[in-house]
CSV table of C-alpha atoms and ligand atoms in Angstrom, one decimal:
chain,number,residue,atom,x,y,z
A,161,UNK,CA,143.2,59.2,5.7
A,162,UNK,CA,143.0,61.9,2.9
A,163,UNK,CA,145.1,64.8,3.5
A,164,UNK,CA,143.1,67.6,5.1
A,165,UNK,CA,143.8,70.3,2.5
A,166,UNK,CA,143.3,67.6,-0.6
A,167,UNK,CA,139.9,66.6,1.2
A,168,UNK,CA,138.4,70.1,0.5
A,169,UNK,CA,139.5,69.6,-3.0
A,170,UNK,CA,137.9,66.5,-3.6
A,171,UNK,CA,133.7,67.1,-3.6
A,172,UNK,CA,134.8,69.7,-6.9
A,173,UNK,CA,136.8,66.9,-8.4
A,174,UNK,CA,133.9,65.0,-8.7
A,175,UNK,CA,132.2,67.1,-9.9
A,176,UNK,CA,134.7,68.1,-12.4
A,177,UNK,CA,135.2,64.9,-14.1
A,178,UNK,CA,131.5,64.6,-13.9
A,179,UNK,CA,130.8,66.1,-17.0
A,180,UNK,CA,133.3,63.3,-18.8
A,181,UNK,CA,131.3,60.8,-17.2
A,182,UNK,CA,133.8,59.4,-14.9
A,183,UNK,CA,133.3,59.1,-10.8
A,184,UNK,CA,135.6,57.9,-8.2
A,185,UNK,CA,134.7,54.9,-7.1
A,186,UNK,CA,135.8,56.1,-3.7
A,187,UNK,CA,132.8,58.3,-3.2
A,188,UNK,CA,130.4,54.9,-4.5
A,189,UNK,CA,132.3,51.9,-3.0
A,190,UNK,CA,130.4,51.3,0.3
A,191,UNK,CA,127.0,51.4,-1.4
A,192,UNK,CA,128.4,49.2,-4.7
A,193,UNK,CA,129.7,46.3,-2.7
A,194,UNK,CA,127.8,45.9,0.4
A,195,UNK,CA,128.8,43.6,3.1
A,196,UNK,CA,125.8,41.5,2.8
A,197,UNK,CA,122.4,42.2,0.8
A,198,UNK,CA,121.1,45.7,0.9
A,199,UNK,CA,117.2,45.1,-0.9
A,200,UNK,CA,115.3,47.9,-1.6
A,201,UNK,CA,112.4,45.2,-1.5
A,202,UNK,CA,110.4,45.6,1.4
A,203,UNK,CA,108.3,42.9,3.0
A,204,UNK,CA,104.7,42.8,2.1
A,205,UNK,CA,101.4,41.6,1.7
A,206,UNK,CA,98.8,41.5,-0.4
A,207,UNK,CA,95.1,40.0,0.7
A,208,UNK,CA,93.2,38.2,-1.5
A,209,UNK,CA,90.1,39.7,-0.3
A,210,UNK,CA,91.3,43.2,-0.9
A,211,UNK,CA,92.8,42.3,-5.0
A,212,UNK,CA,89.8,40.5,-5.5
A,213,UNK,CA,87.0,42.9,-5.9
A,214,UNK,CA,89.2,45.8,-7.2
A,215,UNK,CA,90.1,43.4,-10.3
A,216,UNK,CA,86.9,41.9,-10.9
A,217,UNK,CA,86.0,46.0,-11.4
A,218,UNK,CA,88.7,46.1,-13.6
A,219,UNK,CA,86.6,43.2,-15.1
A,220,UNK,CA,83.7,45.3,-15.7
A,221,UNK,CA,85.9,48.0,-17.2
A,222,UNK,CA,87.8,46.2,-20.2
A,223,UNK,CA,87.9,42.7,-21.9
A,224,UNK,CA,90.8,40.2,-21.6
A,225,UNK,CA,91.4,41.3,-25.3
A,226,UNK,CA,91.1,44.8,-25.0
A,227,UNK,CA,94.0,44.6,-22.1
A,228,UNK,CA,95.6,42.0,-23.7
A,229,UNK,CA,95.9,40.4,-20.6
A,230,UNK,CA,93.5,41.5,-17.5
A,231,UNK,CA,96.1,41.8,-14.6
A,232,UNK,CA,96.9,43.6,-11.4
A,233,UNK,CA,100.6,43.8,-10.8
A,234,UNK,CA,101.6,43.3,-7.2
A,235,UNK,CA,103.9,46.2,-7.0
A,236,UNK,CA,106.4,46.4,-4.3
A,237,UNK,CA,106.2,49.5,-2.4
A,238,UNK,CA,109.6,49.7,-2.2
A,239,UNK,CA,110.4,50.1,-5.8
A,240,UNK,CA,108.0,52.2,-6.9
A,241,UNK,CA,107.0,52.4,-10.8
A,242,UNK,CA,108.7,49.2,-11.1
A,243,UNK,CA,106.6,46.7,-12.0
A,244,UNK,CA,108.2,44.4,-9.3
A,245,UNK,CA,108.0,42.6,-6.7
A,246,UNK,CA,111.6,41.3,-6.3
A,247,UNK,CA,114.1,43.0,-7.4
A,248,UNK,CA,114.5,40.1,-9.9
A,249,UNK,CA,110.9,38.8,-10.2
A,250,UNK,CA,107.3,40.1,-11.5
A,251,UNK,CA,104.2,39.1,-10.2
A,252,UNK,CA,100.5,39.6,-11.1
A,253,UNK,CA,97.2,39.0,-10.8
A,254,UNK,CA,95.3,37.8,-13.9
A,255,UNK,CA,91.3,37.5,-14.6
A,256,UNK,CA,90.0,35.9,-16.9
A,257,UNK,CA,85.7,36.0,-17.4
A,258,UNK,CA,83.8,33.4,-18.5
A,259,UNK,CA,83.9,33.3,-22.8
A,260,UNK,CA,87.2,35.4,-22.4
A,261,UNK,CA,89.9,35.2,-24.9
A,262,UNK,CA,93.2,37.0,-23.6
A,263,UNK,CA,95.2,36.9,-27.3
A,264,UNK,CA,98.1,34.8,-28.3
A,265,UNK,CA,101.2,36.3,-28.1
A,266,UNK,CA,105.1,35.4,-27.5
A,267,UNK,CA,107.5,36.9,-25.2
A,268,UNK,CA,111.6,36.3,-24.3
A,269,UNK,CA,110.2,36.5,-20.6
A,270,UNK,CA,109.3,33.4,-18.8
A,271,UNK,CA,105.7,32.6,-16.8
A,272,UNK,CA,103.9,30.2,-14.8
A,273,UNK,CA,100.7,30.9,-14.0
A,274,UNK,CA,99.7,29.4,-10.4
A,275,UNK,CA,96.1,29.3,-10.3
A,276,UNK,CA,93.9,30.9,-7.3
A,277,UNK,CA,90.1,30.2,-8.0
A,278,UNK,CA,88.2,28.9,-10.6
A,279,UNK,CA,88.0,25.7,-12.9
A,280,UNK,CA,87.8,24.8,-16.0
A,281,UNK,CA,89.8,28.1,-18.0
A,282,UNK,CA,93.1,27.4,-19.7
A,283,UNK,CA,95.9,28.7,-20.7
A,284,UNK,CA,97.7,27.2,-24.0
A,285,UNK,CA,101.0,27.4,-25.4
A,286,UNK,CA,101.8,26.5,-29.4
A,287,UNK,CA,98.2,25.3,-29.0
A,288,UNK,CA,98.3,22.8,-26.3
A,289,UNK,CA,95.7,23.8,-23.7
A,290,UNK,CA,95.9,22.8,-19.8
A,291,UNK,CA,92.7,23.2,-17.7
A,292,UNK,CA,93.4,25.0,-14.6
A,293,UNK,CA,92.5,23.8,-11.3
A,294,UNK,CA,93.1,25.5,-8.2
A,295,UNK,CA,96.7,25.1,-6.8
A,296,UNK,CA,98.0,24.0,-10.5
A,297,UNK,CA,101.6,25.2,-11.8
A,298,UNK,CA,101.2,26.0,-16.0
A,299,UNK,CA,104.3,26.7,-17.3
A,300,UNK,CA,104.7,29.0,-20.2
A,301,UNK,CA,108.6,28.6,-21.9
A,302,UNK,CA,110.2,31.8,-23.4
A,303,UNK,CA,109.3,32.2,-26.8
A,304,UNK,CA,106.8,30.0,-27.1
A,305,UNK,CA,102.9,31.0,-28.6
A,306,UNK,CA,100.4,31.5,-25.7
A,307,UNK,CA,96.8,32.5,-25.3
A,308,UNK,CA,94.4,32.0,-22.4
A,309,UNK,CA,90.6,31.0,-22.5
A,310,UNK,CA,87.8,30.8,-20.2
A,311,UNK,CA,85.1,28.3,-21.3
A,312,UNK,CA,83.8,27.7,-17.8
A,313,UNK,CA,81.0,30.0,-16.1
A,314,UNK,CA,82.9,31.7,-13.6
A,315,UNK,CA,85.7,34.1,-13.4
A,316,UNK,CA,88.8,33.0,-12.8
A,317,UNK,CA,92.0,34.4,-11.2
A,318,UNK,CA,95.7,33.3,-11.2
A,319,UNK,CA,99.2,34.5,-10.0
A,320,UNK,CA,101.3,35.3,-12.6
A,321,UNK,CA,104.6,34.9,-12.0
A,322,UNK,CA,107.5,36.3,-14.5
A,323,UNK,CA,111.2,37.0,-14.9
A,324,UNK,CA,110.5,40.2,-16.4
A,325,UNK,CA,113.2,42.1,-14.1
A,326,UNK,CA,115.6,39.6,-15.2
A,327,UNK,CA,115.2,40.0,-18.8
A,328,UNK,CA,114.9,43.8,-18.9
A,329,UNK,CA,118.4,43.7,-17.2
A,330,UNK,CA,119.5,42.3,-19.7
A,331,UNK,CA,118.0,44.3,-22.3
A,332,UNK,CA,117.1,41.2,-23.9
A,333,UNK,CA,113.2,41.6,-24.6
A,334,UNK,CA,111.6,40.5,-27.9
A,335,UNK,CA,107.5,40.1,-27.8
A,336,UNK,CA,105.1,39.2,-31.1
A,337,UNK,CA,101.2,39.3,-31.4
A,338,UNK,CA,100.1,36.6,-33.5
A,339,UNK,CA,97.6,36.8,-36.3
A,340,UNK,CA,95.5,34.8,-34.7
A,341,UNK,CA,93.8,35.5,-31.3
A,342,UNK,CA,94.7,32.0,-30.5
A,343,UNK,CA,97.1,29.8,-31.5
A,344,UNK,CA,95.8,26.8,-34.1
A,345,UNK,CA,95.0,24.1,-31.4
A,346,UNK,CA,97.7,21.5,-33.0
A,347,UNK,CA,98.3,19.0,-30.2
A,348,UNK,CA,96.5,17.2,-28.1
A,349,UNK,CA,95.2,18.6,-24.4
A,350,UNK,CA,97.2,17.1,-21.7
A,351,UNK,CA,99.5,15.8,-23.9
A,352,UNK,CA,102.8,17.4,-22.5
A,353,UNK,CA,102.1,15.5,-18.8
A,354,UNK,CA,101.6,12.0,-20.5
A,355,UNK,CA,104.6,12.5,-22.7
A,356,UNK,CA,107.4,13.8,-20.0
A,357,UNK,CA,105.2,13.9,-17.1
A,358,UNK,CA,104.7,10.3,-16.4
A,359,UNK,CA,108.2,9.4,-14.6
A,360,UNK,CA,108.6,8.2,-18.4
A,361,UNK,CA,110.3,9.9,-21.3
A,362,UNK,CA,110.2,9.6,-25.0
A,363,UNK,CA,113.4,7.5,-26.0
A,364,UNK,CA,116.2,9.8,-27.9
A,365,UNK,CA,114.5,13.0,-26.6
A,366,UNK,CA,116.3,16.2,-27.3
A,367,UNK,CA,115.2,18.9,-25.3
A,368,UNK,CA,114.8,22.1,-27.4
A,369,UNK,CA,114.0,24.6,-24.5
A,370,UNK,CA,115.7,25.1,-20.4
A,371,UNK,CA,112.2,25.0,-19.6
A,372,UNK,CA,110.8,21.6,-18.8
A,373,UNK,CA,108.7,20.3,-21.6
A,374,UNK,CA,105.8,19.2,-19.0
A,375,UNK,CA,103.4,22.4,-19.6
A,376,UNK,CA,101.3,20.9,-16.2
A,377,UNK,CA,102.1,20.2,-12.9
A,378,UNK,CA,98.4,19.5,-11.1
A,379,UNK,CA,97.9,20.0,-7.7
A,380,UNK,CA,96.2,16.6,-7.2
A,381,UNK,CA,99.5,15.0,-7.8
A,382,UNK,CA,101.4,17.7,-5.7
A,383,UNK,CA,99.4,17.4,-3.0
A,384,UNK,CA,99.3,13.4,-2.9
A,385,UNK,CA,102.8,13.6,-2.6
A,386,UNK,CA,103.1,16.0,0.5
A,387,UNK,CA,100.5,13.9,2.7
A,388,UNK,CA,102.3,10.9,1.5
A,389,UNK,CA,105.3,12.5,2.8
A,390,UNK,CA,104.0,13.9,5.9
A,391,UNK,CA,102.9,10.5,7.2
A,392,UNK,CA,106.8,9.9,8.0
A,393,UNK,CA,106.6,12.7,10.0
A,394,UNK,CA,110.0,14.0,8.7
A,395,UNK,CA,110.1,17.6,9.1
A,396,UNK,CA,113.0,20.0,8.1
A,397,UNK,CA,113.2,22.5,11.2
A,398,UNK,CA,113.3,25.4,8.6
A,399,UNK,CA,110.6,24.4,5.8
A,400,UNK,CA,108.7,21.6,6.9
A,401,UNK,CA,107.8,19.6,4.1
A,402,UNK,CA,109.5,21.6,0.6
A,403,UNK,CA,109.4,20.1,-2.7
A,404,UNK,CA,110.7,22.0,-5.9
A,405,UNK,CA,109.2,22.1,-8.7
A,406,UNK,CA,111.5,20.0,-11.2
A,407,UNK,CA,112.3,19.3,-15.4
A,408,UNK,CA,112.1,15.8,-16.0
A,409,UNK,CA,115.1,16.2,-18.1
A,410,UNK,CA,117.6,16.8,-15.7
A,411,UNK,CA,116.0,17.0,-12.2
A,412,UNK,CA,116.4,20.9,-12.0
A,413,UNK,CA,114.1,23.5,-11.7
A,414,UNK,CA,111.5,23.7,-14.1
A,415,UNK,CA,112.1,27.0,-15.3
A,416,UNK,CA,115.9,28.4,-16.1
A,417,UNK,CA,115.0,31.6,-14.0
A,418,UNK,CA,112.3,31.1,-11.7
A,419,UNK,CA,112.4,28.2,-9.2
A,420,UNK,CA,109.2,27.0,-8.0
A,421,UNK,CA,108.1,25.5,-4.4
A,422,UNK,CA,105.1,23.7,-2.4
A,423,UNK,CA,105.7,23.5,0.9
A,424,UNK,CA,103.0,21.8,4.0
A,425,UNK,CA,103.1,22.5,7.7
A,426,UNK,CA,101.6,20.7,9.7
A,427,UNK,CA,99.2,22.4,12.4
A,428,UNK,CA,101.3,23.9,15.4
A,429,UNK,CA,104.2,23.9,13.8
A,430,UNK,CA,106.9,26.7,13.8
A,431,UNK,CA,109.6,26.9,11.6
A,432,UNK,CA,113.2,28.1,12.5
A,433,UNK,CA,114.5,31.6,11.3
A,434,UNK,CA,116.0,30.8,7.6
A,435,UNK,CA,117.2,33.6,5.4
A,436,UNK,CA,118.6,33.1,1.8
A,437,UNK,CA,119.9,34.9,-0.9
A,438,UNK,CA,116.8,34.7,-2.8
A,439,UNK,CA,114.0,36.4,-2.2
A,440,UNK,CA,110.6,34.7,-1.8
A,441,UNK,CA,106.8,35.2,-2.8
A,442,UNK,CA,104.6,33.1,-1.2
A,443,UNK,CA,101.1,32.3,-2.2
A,444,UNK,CA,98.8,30.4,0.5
A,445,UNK,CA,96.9,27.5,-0.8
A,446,UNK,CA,95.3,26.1,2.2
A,447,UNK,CA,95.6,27.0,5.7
A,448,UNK,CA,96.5,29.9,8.0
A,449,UNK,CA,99.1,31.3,10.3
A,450,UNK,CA,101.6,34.2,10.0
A,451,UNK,CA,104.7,34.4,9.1
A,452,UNK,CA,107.4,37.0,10.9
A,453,UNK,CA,109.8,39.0,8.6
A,454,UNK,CA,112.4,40.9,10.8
A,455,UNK,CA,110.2,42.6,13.3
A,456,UNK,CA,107.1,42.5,10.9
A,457,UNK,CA,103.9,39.7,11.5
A,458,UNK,CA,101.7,39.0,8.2
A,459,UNK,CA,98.6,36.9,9.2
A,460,UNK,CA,97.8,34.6,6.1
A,461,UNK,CA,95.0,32.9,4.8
A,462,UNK,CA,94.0,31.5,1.4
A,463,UNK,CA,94.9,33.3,-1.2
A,464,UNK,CA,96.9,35.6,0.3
A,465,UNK,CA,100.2,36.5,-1.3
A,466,UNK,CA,103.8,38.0,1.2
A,467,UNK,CA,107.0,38.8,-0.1
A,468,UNK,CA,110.2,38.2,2.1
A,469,UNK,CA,113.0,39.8,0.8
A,470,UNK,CA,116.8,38.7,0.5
A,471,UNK,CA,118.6,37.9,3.6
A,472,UNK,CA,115.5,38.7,6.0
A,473,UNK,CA,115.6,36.3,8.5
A,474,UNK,CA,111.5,35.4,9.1
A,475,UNK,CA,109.4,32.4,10.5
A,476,UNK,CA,106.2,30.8,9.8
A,477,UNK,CA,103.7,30.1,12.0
A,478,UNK,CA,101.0,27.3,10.8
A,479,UNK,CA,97.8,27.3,12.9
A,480,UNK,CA,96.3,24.6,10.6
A,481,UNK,CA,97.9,22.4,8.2
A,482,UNK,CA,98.7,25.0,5.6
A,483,UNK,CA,100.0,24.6,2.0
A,484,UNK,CA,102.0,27.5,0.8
A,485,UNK,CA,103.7,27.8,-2.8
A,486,UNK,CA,106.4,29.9,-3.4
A,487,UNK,CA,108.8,30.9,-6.5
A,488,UNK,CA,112.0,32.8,-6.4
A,489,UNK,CA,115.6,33.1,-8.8
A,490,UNK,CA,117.3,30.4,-6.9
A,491,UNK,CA,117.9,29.2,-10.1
A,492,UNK,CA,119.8,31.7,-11.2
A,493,UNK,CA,121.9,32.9,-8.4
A,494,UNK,CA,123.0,29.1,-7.8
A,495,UNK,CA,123.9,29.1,-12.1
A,496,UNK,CA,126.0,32.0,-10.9
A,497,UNK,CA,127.3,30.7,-8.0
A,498,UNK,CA,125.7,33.3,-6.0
A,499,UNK,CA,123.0,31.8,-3.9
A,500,UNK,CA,123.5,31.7,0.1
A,501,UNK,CA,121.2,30.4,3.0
A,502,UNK,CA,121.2,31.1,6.7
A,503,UNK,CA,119.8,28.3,8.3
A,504,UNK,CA,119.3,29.7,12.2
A,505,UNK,CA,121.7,30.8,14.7
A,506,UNK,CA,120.7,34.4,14.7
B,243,GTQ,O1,99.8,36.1,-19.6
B,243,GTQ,O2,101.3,36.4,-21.1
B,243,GTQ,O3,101.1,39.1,-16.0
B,243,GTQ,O4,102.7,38.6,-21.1
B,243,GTQ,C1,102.4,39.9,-17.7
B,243,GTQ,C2,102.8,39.7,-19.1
B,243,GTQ,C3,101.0,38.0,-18.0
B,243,GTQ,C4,100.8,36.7,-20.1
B,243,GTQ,C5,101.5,39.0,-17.2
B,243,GTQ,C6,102.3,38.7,-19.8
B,243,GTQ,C7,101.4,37.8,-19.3
């Protein structure tokens, strides 16, 4: 305990050495180093039905080029002006219309793009296109050339995810336009998934990048494995059925800063209260239910996108077999040494 008479002087010592840009840590402490995760991220959801129509306006209102890219940011509320919706992690929501060319350009950040509706528009990096799909992950490494191109007849939407929190916190953002509005088309579509992709590598490969060198990662094959897997009716009490999204090269997550997920549960099933370091968006693929963040209930469907932020315990509910993906910096708090889970005992 401070000494009564030196407590009255304190509030004008602060103050005081204010001005030199010093402040007792004393008066910070409690809210610096908190006794377990203190998020200013706030549970939420976006539905698909309500994002939908207000971007295909945007649609009407300015090209792909003209934006540069054509996206709604999912913004959460509780960080407002952010441009986030972790306190780590970005996400949007990109259109592209048919003929659309959203320009080539290069950025430190890392994306995926995990793809909502459409068929048949691409996105490709140093020139190397992949045809999107519903439910397909597309990488895009840092630095490396991308553009994005619609040649089917129909709009077509995706999630954006990016670790633009991450590398603004480090103050480490470099971005170029190139000359071109897309990259010279130099290798060979699909090429990437036949290369690495195949459960086969080129002998003496050196990887040049963190990121894993498959570009692709369809949802055929993603979901062929989950309802192979669900037949041994082995289900983790927390997750169901979760896979992560993995580099070839060495088995970890295919992106250095964003880890990606596709989980399945079955119909009826609950899953027990987990929590973890990392926060988690979700994006429905198939499927509905709700899932139960603290004392909040978000009824999904297709489409539909929920954050849950650090250390809040929640629960999913499946009423039909549902398909969810999910990406979060697991990655990088576990390169760190940081990342915790809670599995249960509330
Ligand atoms: O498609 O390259 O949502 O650079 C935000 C920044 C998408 C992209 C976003 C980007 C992109």
């Amino acid at each position: 305990m401070v000494d009564k008479e030196n407590a009255k002087k304190l509030p004008e010592y602060s103050d005081k050495i204010l001005a030199d840009n010093l402040v007792p840590l004393w008066d910070v402490l409690g809210k610096l180093v908190t006794p377990e995760p203190k998020s200013p991220c706030q549970p939420t959801m976006w539905k698909y039905s309500a994002v939908r129509p207000v971007l295909l306006e945007a649609g009407s209102l300015l090209t792909a080029k003209e934006a540069e890219r054509r996206v709604l940011i999912l913004e959460n509320p509780g960080m407002p002006g952010e441009s986030k919706i972790t306190t780590s992690l970005y996400a949007g929501i990109q259109l592209i219309m048919p003929g659309e060319i959203a320009p080539a350009h290069k950025h430190s950040q890392s994306a995926f793009r995990f793809i909502v509706e459409g068929e048949g528009a691409y996105t490709a990096v140093e020139g190397e296109k992949s045809y999107m799909s519903k439910g397909d992950l597309i990488l895009t490494p840092n630095g490396r050339w991308h553009d994005h191109g619609n040649e089917s007849e129909e709009p077509t939407f995706w999630l954006d995810g990016l670790d633009i929190p991450i590398v603004q916190f480090f103050d480490a953002s470099f971005m170029e336009h190139h000359s071109e509005d897309t990259h010279p088309h130099v290798i060979d579509d699909g090429d990437s998934v036949a290369r690495y992709g195949s459960g086969l590598m080129p002998v003496d490969f050196e990887p040049t990048s963190l990121t894993s060198p498959v570009m692709k990662y369809p949802y055929k094959r993603t979901k062929q494995a989950l309802d192979k897997m669900k037949q041994s009716d082995e289900w983790d009490p927390c997750h169901g059925l979760r896979l992560m999204y993995v580099n070839p090269v060495d088995g970890k997550s295919a992106m250095p800063t964003m880890g990606a997920f596709m989980q399945l549960l079955p119909k009826g099933f609950e899953t027990s209260s987990y929590r973890s370091t990392d926060a988690m968006v979700f994006s429905v693929v198939e499927g509905s239910g709700k899932t139960q963040i603290g004392d909040k209930v978000f009824e999904w469907g297709p489409n539909d996108i929920f954050v849950v932020p650090s250390w809040h315990h929640h629960q999913h509910f499946a009423d039909d077999e549902s398909v969810l993906f999910s990406y979060s910096d697991r990655p990088v708090q576990q390169a760190l040494g940081l990342w915790r889970e809670d599995r249960g005992n509330r």
